[in-house]
Short mmCIF file of C-alpha atoms and ligand atoms in Angstrom, two decimals:
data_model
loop_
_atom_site.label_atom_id
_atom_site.label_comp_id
_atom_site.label_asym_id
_atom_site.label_seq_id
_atom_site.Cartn_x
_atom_site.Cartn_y
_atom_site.Cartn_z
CA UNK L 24 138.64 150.42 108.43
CA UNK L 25 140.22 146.88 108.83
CA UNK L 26 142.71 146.42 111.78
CA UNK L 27 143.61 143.05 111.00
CA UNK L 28 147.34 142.47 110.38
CA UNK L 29 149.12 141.89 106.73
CA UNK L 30 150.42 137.92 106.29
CA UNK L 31 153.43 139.34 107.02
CA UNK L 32 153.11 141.06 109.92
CA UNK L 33 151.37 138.14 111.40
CA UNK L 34 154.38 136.04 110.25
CA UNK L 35 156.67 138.28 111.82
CA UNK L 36 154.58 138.19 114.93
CA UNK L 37 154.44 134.47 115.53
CA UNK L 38 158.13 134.52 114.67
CA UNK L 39 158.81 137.37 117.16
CA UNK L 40 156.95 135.86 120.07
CA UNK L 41 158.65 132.55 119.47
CA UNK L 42 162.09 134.23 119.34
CA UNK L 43 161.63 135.75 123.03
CA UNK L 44 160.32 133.04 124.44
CA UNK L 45 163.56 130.76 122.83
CA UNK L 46 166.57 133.07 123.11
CA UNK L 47 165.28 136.15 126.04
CA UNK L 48 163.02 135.13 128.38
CA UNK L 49 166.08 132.55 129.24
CA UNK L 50 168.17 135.32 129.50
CA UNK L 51 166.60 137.48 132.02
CA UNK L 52 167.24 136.91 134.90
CA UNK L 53 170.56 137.06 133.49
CA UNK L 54 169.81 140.25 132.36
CA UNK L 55 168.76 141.50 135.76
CA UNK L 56 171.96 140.18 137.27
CA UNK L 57 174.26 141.89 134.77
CA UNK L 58 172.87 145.61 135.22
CA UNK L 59 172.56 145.05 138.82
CA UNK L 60 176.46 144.76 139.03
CA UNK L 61 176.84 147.30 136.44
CA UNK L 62 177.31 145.24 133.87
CA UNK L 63 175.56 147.07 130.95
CA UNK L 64 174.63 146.45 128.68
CA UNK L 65 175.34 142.73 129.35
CA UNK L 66 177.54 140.63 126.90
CA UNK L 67 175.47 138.80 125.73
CA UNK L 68 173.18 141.57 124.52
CA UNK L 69 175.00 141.90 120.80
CA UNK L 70 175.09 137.78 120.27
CA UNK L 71 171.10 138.56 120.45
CA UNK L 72 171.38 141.45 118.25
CA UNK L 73 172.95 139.50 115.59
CA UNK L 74 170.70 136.74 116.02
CA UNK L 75 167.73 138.70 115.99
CA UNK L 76 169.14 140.41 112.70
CA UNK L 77 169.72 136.81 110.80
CA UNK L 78 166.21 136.40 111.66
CA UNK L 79 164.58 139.25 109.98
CA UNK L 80 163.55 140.26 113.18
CA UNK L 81 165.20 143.95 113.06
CA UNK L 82 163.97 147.71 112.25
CA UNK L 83 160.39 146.85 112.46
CA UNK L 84 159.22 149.81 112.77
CA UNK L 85 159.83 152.20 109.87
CA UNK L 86 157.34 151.77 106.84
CA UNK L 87 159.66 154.43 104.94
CA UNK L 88 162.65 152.64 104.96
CA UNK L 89 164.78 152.60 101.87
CA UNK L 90 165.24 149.46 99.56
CA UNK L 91 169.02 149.43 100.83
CA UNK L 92 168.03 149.86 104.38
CA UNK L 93 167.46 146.70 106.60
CA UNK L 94 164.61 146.37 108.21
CA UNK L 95 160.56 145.04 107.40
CA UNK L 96 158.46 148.28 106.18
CA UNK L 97 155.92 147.40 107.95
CA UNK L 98 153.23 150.24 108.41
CA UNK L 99 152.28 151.55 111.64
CA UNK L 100 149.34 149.33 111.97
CA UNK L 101 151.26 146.25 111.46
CA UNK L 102 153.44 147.00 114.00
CA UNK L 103 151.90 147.66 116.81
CA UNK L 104 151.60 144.02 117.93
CA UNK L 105 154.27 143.40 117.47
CA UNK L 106 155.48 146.44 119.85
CA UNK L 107 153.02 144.76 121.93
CA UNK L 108 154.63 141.76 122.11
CA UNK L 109 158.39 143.46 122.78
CA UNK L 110 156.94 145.49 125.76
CA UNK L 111 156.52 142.66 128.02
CA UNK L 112 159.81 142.01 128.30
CA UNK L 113 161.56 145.83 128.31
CA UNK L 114 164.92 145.00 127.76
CA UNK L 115 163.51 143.47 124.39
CA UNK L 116 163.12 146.29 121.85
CA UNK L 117 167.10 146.87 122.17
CA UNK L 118 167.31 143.43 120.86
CA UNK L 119 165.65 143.92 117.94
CA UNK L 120 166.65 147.83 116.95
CA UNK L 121 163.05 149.11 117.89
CA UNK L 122 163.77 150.84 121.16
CA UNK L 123 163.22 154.34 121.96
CA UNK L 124 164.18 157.15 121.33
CA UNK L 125 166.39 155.65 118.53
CA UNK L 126 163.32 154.60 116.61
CA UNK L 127 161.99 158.38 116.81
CA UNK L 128 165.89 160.05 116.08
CA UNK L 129 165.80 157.47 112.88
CA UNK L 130 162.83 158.52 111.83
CA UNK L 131 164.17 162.32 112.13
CA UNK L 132 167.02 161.37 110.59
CA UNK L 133 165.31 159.86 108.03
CA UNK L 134 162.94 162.75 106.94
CA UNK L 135 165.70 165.29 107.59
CA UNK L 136 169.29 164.21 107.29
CA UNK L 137 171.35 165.29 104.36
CA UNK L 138 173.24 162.73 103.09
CA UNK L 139 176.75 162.99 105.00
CA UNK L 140 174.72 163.22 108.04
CA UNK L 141 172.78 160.31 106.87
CA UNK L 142 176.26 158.19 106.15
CA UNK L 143 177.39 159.52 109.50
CA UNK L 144 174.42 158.61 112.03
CA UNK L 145 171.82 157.11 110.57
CA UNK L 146 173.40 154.09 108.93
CA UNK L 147 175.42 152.80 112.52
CA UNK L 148 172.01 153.58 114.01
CA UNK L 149 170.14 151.65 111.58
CA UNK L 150 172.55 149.00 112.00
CA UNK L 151 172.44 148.92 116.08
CA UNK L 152 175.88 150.24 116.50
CA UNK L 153 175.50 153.17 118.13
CA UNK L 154 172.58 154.62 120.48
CA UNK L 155 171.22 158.24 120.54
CA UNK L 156 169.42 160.48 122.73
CA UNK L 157 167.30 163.04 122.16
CA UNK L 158 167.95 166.28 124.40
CA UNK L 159 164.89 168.56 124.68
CA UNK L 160 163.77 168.87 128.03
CA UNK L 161 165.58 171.53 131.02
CA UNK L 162 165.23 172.31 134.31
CA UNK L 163 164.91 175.94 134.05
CA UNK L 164 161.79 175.84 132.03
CA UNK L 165 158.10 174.45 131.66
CA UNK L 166 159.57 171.91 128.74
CA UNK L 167 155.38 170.93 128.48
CA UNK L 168 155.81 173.53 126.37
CA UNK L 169 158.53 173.87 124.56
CA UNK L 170 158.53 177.14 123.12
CA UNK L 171 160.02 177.82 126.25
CA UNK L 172 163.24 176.07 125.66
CA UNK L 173 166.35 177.56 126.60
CA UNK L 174 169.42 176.21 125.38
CA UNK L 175 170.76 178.23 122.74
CA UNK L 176 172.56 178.01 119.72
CA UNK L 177 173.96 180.52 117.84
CA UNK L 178 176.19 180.90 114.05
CA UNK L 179 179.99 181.61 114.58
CA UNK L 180 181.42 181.64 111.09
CA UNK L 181 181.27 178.21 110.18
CA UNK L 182 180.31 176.40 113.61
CA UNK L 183 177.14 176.29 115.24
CA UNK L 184 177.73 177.12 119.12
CA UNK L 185 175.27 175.60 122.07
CA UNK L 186 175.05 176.51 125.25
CA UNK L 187 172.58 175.31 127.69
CA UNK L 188 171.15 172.64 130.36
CA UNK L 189 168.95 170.14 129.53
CA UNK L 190 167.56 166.64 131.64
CA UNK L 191 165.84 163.45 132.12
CA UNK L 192 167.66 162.80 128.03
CA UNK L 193 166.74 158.82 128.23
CA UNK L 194 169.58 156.90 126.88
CA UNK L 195 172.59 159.41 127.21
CA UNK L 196 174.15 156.99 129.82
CA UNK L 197 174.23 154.00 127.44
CA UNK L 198 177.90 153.07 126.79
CA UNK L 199 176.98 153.14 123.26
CA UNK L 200 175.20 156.54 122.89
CA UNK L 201 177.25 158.57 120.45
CA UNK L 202 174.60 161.15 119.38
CA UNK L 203 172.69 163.56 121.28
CA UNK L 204 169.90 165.01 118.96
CA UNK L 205 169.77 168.66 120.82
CA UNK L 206 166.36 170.86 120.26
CA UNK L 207 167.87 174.53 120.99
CA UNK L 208 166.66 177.81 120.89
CA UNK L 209 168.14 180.00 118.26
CA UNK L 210 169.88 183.08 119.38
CA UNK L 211 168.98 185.29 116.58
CA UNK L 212 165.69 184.44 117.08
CA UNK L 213 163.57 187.46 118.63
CA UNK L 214 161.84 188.42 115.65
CA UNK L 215 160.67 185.10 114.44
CA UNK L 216 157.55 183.73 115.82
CA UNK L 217 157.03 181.20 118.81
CA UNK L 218 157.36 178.17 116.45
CA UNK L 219 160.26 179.26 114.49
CA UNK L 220 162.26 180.06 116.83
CA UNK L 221 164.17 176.57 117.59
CA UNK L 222 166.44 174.39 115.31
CA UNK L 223 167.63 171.22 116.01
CA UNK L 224 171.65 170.30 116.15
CA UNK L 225 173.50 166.93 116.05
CA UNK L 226 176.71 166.84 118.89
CA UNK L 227 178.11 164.30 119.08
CA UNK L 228 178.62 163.10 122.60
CA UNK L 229 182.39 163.10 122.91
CA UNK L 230 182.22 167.13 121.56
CA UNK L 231 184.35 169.47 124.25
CA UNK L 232 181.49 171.11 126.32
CA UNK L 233 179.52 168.21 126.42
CA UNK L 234 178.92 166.64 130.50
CA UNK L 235 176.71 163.94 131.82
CA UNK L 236 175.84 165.77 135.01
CA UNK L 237 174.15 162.77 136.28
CA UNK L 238 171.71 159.75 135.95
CA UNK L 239 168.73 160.39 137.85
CA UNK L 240 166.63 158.13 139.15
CA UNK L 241 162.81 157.71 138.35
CA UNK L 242 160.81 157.10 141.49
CA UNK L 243 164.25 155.81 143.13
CA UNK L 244 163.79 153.47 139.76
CA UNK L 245 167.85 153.54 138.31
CA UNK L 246 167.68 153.26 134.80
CA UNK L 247 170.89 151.71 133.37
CA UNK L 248 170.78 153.61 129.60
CA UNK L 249 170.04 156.82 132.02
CA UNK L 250 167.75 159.67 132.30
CA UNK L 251 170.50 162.05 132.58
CA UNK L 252 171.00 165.93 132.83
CA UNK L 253 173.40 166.83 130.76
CA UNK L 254 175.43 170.71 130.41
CA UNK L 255 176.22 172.45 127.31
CA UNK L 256 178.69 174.86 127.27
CA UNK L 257 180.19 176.43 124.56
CA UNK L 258 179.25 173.31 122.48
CA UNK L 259 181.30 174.00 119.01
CA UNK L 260 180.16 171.75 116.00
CA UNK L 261 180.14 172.19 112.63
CA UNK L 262 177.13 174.39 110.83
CA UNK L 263 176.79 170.89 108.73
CA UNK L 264 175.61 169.80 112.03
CA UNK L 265 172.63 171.64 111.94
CA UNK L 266 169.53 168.98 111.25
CA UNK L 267 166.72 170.28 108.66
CA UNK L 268 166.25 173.78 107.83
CA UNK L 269 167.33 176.61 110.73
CA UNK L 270 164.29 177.73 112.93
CA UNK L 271 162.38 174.46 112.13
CA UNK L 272 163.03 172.40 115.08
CA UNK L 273 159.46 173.08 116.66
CA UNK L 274 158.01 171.40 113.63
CA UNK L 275 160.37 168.86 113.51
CA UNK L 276 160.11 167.81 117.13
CA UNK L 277 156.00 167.41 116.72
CA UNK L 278 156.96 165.35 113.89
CA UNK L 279 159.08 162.64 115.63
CA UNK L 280 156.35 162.26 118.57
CA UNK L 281 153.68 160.98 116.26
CA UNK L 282 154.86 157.03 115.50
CA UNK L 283 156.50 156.89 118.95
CA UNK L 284 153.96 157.64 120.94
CA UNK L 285 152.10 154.35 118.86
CA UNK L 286 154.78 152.87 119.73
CA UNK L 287 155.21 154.02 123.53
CA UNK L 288 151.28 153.01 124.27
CA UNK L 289 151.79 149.54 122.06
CA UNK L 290 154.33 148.11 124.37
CA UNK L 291 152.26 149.65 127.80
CA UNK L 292 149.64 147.40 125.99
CA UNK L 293 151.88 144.42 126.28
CA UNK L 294 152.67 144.84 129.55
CA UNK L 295 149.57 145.54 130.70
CA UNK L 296 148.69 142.09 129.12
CA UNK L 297 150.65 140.34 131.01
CA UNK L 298 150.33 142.09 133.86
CA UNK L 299 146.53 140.86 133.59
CA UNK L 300 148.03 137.34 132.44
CA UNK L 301 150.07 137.36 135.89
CA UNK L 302 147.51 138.25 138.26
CA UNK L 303 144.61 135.84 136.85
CA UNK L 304 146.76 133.36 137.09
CA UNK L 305 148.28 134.36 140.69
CA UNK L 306 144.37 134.58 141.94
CA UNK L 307 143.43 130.91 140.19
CA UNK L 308 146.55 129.42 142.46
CA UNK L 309 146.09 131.28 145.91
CA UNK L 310 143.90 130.27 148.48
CA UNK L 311 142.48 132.48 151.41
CA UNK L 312 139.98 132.09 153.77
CA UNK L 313 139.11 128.61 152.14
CA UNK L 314 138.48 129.27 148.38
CA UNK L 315 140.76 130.52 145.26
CA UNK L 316 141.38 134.28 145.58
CA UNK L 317 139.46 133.93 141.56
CA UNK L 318 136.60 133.18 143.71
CA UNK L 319 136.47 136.46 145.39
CA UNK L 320 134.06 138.90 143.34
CA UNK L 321 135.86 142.01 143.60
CA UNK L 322 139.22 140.10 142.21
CA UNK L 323 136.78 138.38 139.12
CA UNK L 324 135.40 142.45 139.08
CA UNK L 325 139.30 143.80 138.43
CA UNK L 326 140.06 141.39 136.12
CA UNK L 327 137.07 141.95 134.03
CA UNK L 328 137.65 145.79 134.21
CA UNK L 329 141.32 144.73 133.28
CA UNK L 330 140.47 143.50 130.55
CA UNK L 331 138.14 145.66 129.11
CA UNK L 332 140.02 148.53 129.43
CA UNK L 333 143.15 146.73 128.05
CA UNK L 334 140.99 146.21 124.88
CA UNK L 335 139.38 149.24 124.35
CA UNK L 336 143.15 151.03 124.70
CA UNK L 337 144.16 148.81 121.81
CA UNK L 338 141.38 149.72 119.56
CA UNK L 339 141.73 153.11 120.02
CA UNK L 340 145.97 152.97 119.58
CA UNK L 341 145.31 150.63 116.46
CA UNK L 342 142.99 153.23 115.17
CA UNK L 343 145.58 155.92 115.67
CA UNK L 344 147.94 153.39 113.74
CA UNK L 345 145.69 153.15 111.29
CA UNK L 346 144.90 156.97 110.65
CA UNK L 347 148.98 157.55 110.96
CA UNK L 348 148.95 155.03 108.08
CA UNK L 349 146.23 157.22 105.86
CA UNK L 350 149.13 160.64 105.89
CA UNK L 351 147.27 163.18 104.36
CA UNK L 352 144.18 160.87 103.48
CA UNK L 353 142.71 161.96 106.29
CA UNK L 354 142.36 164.95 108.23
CA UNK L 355 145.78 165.34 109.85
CA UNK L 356 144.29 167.40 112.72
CA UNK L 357 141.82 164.06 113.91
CA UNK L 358 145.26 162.27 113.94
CA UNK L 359 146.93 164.63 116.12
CA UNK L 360 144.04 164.37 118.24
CA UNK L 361 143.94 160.75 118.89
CA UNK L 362 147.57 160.55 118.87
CA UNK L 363 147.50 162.78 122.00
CA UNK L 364 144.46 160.64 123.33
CA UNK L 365 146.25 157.11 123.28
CA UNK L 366 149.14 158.80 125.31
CA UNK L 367 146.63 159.90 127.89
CA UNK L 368 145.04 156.61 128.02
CA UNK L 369 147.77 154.21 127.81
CA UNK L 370 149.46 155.97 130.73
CA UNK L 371 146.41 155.59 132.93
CA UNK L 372 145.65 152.12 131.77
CA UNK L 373 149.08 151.00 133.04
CA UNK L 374 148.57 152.81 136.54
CA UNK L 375 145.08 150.97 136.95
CA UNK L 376 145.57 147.62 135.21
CA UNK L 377 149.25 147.39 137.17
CA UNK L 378 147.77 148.68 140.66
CA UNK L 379 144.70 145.66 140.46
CA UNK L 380 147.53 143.04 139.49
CA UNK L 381 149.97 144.17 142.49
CA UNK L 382 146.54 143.86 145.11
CA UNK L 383 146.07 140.67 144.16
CA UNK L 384 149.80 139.62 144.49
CA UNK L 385 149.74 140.93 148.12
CA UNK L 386 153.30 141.85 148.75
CA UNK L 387 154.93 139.80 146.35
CA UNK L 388 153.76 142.30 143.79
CA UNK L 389 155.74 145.17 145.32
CA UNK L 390 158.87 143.35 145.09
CA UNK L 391 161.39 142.59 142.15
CA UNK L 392 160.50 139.43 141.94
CA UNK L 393 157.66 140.04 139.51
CA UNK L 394 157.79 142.51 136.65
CA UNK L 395 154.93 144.49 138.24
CA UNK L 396 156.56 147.06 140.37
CA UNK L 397 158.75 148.33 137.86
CA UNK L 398 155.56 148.16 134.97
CA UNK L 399 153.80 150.47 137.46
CA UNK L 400 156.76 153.08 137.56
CA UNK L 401 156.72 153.06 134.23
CA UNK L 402 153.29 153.80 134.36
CA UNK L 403 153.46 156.63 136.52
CA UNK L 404 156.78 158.35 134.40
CA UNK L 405 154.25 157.63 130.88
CA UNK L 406 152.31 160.09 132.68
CA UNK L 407 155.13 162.86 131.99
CA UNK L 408 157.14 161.63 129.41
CA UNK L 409 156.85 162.98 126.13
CA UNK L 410 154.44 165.39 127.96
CA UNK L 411 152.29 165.57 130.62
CA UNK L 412 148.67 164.39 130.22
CA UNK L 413 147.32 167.58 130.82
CA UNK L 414 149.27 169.34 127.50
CA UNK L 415 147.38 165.83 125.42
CA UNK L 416 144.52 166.17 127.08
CA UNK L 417 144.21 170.16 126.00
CA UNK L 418 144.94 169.10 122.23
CA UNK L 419 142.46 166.88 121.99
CA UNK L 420 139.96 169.63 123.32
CA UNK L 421 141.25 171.98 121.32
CA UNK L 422 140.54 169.93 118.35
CA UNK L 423 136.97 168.84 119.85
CA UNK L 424 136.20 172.81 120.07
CA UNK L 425 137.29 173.32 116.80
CA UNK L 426 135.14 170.96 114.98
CA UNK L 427 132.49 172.50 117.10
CA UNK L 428 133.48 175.84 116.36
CA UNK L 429 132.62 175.12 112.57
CA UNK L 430 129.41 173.28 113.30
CA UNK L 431 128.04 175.28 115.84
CA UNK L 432 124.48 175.06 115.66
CA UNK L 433 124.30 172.21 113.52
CA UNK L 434 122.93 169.99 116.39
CA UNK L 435 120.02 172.40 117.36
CA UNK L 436 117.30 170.17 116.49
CA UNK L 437 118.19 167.73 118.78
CA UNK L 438 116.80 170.82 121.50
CA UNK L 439 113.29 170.64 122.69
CA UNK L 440 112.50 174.25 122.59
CA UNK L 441 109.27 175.77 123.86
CA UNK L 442 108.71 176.51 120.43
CA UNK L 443 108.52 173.47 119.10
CA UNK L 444 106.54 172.12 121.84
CA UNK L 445 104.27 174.69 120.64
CA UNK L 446 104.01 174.50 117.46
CA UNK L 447 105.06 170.64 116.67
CA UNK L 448 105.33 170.01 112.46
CA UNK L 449 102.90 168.20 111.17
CA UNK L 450 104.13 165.17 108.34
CA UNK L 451 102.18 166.04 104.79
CA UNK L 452 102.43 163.16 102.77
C1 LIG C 28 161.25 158.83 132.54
C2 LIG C 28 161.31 160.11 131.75
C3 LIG C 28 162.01 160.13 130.55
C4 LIG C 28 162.12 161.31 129.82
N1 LIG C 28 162.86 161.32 128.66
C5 LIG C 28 163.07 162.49 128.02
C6 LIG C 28 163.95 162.54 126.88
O1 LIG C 28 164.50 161.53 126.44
N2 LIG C 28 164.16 163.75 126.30
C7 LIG C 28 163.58 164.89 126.76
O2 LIG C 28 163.83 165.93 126.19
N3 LIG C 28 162.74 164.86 127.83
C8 LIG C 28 162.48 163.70 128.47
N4 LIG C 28 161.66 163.68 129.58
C9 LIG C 28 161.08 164.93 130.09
C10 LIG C 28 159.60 165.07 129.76
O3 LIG C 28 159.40 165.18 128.37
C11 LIG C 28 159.12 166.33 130.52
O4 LIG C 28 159.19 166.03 131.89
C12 LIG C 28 157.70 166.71 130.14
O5 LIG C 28 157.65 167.22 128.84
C13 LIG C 28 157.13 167.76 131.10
O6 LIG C 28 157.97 168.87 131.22
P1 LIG C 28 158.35 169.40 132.68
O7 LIG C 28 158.85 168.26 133.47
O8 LIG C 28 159.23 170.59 132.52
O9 LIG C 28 156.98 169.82 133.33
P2 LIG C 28 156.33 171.28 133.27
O10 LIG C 28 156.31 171.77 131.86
O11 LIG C 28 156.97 172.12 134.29
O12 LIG C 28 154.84 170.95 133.69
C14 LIG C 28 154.51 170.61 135.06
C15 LIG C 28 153.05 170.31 135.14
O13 LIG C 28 152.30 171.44 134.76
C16 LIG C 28 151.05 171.03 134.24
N5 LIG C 28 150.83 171.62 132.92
C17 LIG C 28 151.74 171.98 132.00
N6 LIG C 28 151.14 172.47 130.90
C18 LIG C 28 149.81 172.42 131.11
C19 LIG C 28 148.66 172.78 130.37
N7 LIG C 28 148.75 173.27 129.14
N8 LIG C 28 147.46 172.58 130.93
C20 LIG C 28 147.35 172.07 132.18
N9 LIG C 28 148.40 171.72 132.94
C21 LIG C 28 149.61 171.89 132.42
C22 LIG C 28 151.10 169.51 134.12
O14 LIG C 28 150.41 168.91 135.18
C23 LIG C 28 152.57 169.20 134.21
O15 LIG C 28 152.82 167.91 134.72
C24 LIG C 28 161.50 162.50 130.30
C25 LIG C 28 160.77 162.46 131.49
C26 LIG C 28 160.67 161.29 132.22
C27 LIG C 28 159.91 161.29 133.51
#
């Protein structure tokens, strides 16, 4: 098991880092400014785009991608730095055509579209001229699990109808969201089981019946690209609209969370970095009570338990990276498993790591003028998004139990059992 980056990859990362330090870190507080007076996305925002495209610096993400694609084909472990290195700055990933949930609706696409609907959606997405959502989640049900899900769709000749309510779809309030990727329960449905029940529809965003309800806030936290709730009724799209196979949107939806969720907990990573990076530096400048705050042990005692918990979260996302890379190599089950642990984790980690930099900013922290307040947000809303920790934390039991379930007993000897104590084996030569 070698984690170390390709050439390439650690080409593209030098070349990455030096690229936001040159063209967006200037631009940021620019950036700020612009969505503030509801500018968004800013104008400047596709001159990046295009610069970041010239570069090579675009689609990092996808190892499948075609030869006629654009993008690098890098596999999941190279990428993660480098989705390290974009979540630092979180307007970045746009910039470079790895933000989410586009990079999980290509990937869908990408497995599952046909070919029209690949001409149709995933080319402009591939190219960055279009945004997408994906629409699972609704008010009226437990979405943790989403064999509860609602929203129906049902066959009228040659349309596919959907009617429903579903929020918190991140990215349906971006002026350049076209496509809302809608998991729906199927209406003929009762006879199939649990996990064939759903099927997965592309609606475009301008279809009749569509309505942005609202954007609502996270923790009072207004996102620009939205977390909206959005109503269906009497949705009326072509059948050709239907993505994969009918009744295999359950599958399809587990599908699209693996990479992401790499992805998700690579960029926490970054940010957690400098979160760390911002508060060591804050506590070797700041004086109180006659001596450096870096002099204080409990501050030296949160930055050391910053850092090691910010390094063993990579290892164990890298790992996940790395097993994602393997497919079928490996037992698919173990990845499942530690793709639902790095979500719990990486959540957490940005909660604790965030909360120690914030102390030792004092009251600066809490305010905008650091990136900490809104990192820890984020943190909190990692905690639910994409599912709740508890739903992870139960797979990766579940998957602990099982391999215990087939080796039960194979640890006895490690018991001391009266009857060995009686009866202790003697070594014969
Ligand atoms: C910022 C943000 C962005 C989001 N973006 C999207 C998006 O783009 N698309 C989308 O479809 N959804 C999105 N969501 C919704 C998110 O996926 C759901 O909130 C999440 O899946 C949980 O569903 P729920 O809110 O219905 O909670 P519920 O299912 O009602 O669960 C509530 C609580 O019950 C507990 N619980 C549930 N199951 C178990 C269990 N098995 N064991 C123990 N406890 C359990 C957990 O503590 C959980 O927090 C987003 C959410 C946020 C906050």
């Amino acid at each position: 098991m070698d984690f170390a980056p390709s050439p390439l990859a650690r080409q593209l990362h030098e070349r990455l880092l030096a690229f936001m330090d040159r063209y967006l870190l200037p631009y940021n507080a620019a950036w700020h400014a612009a969505v503030q007076a509801g500018d968004y996305p800013p104008p400047f925002l596709e001159d990046l785009k295009a610069l970041a495209r010239e570069e090579g610096l675009w689609n990092l993400f996808l190892p499948t991608l075609r030869e006629d694609e654009p993008g690098t084909r890098l596999c999941h472990l190279d990428y993660a730095p480098l989705a390290e290195a974009m979540g630092r700055l979180p307007w970045a990933p746009e910039v470079f055509n790895c933000h989410a949930p586009d990079t999980g609706n290509i990937e869908l696409l990408h497995r599952f579209a046909t070919p029209a609907q690949r001409a149709a959606w995933l080319v402009p997405l591939l190219g960055g001229q279009m945004r997408s959502a994906f629409a699972m989640s609704e008010p009226d049900v437990a979405s943790s699990d989403p064999t509860n899900l609602q929203t129906t769709v049902r066959r009228e000749g040659d349309d596919l109808v959907l009617s429903g309510r579903k929020w918190f779809i991140t990215g349906a309030a971006h002026p350049h969201c076209r496509l809302l990727i809608v998991l729906c329960r199927n209406a003929d449905a009762d006879h199939a089981s649990s996990h064939h029940r759903h099927s997965m529809v592309l609606v475009p965003v301008d279809t009749p019946g569509v309505q942005i309800v609202r954007n609502i806030p996270v923790l009072h936290h207004h996102a620009p690209e939205g977390h909206c709730e959005i109503l269906l009724q009497g949705v009326r799209v072509p059948a050709h609209h239907l993505l994969g196979a009918w009744g295999a949107g359950f599958a399809m939806a587990q599908a699209r969370l693996g990479p992401g969720r790499v992805h998700h907990c690579m960029r926490t990573i970054g940010q957690c970095e400098l979160a760390l990076q911002l508060a060591a530096g804050r506590a070797l400048e700041r004086t109180a009570f006659g001596k450096p705050l870096a002099d204080q042990a409990n501050v030296q005692e949160w930055i050391a338990e910053s850092r090691i918990e910010i390094d063993q979260a990579r290892l164990l996302v890298l790992h996940a990276a790395w097993l994602l890379d393997q497919g079928s190599a490996v037992d698919v089950q173990q990845t499942r498993a530690q793709v639902a642990a790095i979500k719990v984790v990486a959540a957490r980690l940005q909660q604790r790591v965030v909360d120690r930099a914030m102390q030792i900013f004092g009251a600066m922290g809490l305010s905008p003028d650091t990136p900490l307040a809104a990192f820890w947000t984020w943190g909190r809303a990692l905690r639910l998004m994409d599912g709740p920790d508890e739903v992870h934390l139960r797979s990766v039991a579940r998957h602990e139990l099982d391999r215990a379930r087939a080796g039960l007993g194979d640890a006895a000897a490690y018991f001391t059992t009266p009857e060995q104590l009686r009866a202790p084996p003697h070594l014969s030569a």
